[in-house]
PDB file of C-alpha atoms in Angstrom:
ATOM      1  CA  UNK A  26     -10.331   9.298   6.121  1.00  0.00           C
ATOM      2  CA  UNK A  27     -12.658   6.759   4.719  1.00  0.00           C
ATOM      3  CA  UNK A  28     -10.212   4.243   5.449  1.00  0.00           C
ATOM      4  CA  UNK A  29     -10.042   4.930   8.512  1.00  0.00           C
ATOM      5  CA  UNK A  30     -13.787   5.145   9.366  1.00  0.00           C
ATOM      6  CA  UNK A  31     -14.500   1.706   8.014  1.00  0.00           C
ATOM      7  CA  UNK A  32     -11.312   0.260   9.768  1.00  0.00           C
ATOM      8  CA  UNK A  33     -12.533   1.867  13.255  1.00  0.00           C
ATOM      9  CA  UNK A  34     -16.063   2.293  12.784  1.00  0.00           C
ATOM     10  CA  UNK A  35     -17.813  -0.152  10.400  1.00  0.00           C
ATOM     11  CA  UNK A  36     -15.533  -3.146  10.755  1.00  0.00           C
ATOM     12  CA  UNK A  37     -15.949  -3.549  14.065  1.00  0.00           C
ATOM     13  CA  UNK A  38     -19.601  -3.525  13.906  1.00  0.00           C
ATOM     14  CA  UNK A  39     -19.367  -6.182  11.081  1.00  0.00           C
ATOM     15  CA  UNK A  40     -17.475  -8.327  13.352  1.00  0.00           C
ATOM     16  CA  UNK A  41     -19.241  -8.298  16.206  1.00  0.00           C
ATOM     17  CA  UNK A  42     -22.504  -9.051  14.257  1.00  0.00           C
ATOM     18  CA  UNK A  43     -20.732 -12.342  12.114  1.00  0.00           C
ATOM     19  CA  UNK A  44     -19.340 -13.934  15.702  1.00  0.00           C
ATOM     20  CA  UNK A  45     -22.841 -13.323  16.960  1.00  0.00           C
ATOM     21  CA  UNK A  46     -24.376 -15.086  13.735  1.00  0.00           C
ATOM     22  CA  UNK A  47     -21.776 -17.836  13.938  1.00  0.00           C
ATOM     23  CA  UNK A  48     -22.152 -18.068  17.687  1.00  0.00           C
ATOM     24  CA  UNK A  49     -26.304 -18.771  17.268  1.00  0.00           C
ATOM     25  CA  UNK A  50     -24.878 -21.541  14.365  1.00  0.00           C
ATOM     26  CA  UNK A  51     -22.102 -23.377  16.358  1.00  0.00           C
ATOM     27  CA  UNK A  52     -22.205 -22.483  19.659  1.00  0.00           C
ATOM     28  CA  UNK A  53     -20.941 -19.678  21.946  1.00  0.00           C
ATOM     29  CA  UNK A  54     -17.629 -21.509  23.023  1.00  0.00           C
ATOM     30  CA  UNK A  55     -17.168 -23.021  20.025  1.00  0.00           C
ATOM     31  CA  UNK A  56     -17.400 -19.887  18.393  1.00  0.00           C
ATOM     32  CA  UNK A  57     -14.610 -18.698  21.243  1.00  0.00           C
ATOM     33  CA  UNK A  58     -12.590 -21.869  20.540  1.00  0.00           C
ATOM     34  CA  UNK A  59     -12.523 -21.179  16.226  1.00  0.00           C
ATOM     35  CA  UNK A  60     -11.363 -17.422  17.217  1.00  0.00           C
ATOM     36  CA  UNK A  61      -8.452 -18.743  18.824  1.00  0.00           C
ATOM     37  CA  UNK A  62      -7.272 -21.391  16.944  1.00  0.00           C
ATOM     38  CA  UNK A  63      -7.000 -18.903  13.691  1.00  0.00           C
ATOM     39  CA  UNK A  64      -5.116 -16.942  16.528  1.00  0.00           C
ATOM     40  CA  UNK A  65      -2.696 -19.960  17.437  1.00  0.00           C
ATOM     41  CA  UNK A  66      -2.920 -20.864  13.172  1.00  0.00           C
ATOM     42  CA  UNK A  67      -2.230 -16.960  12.175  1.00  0.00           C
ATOM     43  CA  UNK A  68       0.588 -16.817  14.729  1.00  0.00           C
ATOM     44  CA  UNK A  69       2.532 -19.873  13.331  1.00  0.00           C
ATOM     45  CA  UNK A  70       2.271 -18.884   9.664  1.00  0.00           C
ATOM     46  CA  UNK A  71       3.280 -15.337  10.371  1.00  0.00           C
ATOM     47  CA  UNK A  72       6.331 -16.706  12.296  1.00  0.00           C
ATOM     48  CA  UNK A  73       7.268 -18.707   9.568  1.00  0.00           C
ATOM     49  CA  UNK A  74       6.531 -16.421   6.715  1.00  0.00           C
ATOM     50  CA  UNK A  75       8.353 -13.780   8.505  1.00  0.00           C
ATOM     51  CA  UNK A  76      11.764 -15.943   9.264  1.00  0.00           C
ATOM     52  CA  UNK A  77      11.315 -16.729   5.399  1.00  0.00           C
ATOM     53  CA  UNK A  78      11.071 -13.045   4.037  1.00  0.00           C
ATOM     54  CA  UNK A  79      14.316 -12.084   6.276  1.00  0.00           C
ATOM     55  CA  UNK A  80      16.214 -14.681   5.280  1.00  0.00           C
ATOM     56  CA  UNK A  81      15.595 -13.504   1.370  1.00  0.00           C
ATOM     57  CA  UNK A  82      16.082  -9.758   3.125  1.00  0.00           C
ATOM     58  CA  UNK A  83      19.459 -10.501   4.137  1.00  0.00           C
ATOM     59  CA  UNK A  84      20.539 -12.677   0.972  1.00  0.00           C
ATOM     60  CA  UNK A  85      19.138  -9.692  -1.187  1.00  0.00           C
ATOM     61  CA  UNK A  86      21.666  -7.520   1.002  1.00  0.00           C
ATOM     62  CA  UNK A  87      24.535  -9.846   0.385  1.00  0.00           C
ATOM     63  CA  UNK A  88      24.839  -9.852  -2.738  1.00  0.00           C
ATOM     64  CA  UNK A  89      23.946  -5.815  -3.163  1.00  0.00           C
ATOM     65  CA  UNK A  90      20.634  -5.633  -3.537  1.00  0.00           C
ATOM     66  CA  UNK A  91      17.873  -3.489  -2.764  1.00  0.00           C
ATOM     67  CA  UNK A  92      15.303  -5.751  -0.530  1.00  0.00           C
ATOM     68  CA  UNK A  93      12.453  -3.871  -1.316  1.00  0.00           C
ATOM     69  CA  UNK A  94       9.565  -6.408  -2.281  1.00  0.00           C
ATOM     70  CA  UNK A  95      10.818  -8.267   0.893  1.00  0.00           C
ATOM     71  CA  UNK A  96      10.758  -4.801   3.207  1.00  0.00           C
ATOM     72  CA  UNK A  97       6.872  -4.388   1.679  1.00  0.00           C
ATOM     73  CA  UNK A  98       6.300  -7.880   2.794  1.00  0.00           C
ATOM     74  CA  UNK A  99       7.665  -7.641   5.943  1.00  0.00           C
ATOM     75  CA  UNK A 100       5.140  -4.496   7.017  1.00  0.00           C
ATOM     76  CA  UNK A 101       2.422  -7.221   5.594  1.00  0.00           C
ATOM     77  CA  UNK A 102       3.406  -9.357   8.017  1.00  0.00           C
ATOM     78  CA  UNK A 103       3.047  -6.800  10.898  1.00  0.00           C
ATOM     79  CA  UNK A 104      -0.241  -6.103   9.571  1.00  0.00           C
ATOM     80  CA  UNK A 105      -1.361  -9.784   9.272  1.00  0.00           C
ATOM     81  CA  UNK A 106      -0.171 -10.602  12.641  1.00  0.00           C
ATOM     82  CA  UNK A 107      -2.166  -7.202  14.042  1.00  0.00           C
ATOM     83  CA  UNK A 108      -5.332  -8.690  12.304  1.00  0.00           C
ATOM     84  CA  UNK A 109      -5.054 -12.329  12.977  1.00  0.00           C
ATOM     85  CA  UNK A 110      -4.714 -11.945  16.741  1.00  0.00           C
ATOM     86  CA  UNK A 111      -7.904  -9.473  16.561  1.00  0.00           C
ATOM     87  CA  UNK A 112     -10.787 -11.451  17.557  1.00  0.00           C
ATOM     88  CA  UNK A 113     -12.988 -11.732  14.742  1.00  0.00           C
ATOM     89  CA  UNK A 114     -13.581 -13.720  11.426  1.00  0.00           C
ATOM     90  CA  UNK A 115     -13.468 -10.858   8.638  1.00  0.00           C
ATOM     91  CA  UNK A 116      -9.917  -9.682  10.364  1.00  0.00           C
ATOM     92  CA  UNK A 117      -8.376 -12.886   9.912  1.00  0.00           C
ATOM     93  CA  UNK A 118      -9.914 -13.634   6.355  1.00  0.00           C
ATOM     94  CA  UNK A 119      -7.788 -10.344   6.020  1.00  0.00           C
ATOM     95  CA  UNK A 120      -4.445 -11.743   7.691  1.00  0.00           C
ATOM     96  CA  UNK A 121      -4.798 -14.832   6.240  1.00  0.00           C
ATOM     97  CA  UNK A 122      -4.129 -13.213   3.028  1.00  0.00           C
ATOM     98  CA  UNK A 123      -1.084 -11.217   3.865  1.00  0.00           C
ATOM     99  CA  UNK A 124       0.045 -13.977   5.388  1.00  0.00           C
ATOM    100  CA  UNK A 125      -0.194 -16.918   3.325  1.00  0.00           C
ATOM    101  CA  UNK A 126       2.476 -16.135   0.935  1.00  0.00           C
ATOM    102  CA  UNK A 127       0.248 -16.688  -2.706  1.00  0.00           C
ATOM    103  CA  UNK A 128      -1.587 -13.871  -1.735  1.00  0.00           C
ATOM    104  CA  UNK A 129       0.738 -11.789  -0.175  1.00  0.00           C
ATOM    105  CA  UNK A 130       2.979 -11.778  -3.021  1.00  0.00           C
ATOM    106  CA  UNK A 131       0.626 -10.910  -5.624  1.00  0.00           C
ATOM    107  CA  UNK A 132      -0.964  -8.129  -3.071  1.00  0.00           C
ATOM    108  CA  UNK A 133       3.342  -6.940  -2.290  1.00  0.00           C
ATOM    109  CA  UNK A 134       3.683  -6.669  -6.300  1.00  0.00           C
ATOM    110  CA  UNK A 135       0.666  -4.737  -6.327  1.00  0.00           C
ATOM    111  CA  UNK A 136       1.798  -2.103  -3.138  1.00  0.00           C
ATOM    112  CA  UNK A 137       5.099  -1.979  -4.328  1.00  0.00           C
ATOM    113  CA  UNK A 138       3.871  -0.969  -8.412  1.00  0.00           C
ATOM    114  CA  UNK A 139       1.720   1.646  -6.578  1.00  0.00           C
ATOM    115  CA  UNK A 140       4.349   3.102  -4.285  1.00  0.00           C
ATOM    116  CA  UNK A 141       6.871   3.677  -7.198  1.00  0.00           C
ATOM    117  CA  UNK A 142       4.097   4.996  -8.873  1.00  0.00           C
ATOM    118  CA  UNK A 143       3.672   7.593  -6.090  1.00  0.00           C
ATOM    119  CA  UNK A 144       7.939   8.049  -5.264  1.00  0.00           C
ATOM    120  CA  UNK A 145       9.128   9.081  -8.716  1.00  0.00           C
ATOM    121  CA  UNK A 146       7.209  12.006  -9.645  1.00  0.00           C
ATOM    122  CA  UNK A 147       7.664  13.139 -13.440  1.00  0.00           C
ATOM    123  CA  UNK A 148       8.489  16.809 -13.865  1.00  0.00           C
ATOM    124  CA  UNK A 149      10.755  16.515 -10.641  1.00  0.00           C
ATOM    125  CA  UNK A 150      14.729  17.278 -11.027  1.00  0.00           C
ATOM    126  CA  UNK A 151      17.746  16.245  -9.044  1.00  0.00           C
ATOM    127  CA  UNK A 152      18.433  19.747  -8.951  1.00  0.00           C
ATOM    128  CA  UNK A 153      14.944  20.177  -7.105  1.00  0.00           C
ATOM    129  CA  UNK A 154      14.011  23.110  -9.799  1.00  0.00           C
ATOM    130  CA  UNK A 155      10.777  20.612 -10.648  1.00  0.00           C
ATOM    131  CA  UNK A 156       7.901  20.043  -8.580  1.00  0.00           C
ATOM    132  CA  UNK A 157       6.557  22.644  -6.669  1.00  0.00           C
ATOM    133  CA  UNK A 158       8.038  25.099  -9.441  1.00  0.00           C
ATOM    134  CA  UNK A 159      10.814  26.612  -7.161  1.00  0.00           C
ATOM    135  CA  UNK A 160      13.625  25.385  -5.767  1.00  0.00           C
ATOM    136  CA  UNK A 161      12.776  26.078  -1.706  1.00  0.00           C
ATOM    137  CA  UNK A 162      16.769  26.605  -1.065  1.00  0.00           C
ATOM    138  CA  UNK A 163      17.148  28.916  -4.028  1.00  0.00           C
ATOM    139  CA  UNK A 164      14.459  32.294  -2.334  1.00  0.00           C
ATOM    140  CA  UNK A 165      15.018  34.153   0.192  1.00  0.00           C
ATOM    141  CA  UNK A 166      12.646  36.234   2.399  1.00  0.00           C
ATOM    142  CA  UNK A 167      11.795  38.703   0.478  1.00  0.00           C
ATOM    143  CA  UNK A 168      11.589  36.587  -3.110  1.00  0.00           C
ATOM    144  CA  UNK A 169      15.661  37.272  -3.516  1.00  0.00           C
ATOM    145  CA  UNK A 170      18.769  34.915  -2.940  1.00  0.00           C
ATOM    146  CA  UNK A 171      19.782  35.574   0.378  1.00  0.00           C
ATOM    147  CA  UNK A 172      23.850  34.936  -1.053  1.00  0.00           C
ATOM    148  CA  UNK A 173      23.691  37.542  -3.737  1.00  0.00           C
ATOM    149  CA  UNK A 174      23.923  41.236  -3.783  1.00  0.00           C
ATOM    150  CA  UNK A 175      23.674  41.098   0.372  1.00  0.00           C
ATOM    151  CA  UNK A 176      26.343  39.958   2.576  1.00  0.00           C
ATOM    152  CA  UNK A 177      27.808  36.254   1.982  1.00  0.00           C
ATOM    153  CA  UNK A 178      28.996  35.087   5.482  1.00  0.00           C
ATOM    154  CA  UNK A 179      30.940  33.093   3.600  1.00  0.00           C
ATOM    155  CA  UNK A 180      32.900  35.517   1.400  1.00  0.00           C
ATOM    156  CA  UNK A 181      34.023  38.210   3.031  1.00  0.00           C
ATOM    157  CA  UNK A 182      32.426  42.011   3.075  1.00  0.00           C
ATOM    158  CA  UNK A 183      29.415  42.768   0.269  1.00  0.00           C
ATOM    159  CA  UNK A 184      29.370  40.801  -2.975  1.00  0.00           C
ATOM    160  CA  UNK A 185      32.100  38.757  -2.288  1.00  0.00           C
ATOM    161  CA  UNK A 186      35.257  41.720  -1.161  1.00  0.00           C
ATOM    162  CA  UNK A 187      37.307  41.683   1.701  1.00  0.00           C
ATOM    163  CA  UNK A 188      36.483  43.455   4.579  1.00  0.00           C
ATOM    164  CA  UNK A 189      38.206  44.124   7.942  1.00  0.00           C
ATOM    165  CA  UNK A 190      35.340  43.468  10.146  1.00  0.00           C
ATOM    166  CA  UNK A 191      35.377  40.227   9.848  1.00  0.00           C
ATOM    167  CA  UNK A 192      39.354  39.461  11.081  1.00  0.00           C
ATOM    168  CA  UNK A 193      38.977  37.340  13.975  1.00  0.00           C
ATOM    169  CA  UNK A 194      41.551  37.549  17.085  1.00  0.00           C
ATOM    170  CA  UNK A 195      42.608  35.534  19.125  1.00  0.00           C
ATOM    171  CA  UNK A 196      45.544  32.836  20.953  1.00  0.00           C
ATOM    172  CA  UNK A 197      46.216  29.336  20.250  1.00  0.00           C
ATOM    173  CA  UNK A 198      48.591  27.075  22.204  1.00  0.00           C
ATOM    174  CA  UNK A 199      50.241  24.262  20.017  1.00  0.00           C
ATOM    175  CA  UNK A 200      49.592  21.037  21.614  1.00  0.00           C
ATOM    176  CA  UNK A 201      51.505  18.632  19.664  1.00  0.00           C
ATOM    177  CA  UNK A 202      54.536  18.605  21.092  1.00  0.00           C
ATOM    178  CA  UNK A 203      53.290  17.705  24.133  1.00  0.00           C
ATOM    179  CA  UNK A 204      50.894  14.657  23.261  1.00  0.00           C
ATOM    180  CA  UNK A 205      52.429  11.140  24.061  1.00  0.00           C
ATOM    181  CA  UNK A 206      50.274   9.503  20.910  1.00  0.00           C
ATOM    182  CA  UNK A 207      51.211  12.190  18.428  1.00  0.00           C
ATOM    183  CA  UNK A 208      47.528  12.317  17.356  1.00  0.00           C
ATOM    184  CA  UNK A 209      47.166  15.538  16.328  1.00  0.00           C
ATOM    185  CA  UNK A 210      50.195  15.500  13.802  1.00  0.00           C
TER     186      UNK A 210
END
């Protein structure tokens, strides 16, 4: 939540006050005429960056591999193109960084260390007995397997014995006799 707040609340602020600052410095259109060159300069170098990273992407998948610095680089440069076509100085500082691709490796090593850190959980089973301390498929209702001493719907009867009630009637009419392609034999 504090994330968010300074991304929607405080930032904005910040910006408008800097162009304002840099506006009584340079000029009001000249001010206007820096925001969208870094547009024009941000746009190119995510364009390029991001033909680069695919190209690794799809080289990585070639021979096998798991893409997955290139697929957290890739969301960086969604990010840095968001920011650098948001007017403002402090948002392209920002996509300048996750563009450029110095930074934005060093900053992709750093996300992706800290997303494995968060996906592979110690204490947590393939079985899925680790975790929460219960397997979720394992309880039923009441606390109890819903598959033991109750009926099975797939066994039939209670606890696993036949039972009459569940013979199913009916017709069937043998089609394959009559099918030109034979596809059902």
């Amino acid at each position: 939540m504090r994330v968010l707040f300074i991304l929607f609340a405080v930032l904005p602020i910040l910006e408008i006050a800097l162009l304002v600052n840099v506006g009584s410095v340079i000029g009001g259109w000249n001010t206007i005429g820096l925001v969208i060159l870094t547009a024009f300069i941000g746009a190119y170098f995510v364009k390029r960056e991001g033909i680069s990273t695919l190209q690794t992407a799809q080289a990585k998948m070639q021979r096998n591999e798991v893409p997955g610095k290139e697929l957290v680089e890739g969301l960086m440069l969604v990010i840095a193109g968001v920011l650098l076509v948001t007017p403002g100085f402090i948002t392209d500082i920002f996509g300048f960084m996750f563009a450029l691709p110095g930074s934005r490796h060093l900053i992709a090593a750093q996300v992706s260390k800290h997303m494995k850190m968060r996906v592979v959980v110690p204490g947590v089973s393939p079985d899925m007995s680790g975790g929460f301390g219960q397997n979720p498929f394992n309880q039923g209702p009441a606390g109890q397997n819903p598959f033991h001493g109750g009926h099975n719907p797939f066994h039939g009867g209670q606890n696993g014995h036949a039972n009459q009630d569940n013979v199913f009637e009916g017709e069937y009419t043998d089609n394959t006799t009559q099918d030109p392609n034979k596809r059902l034999k």
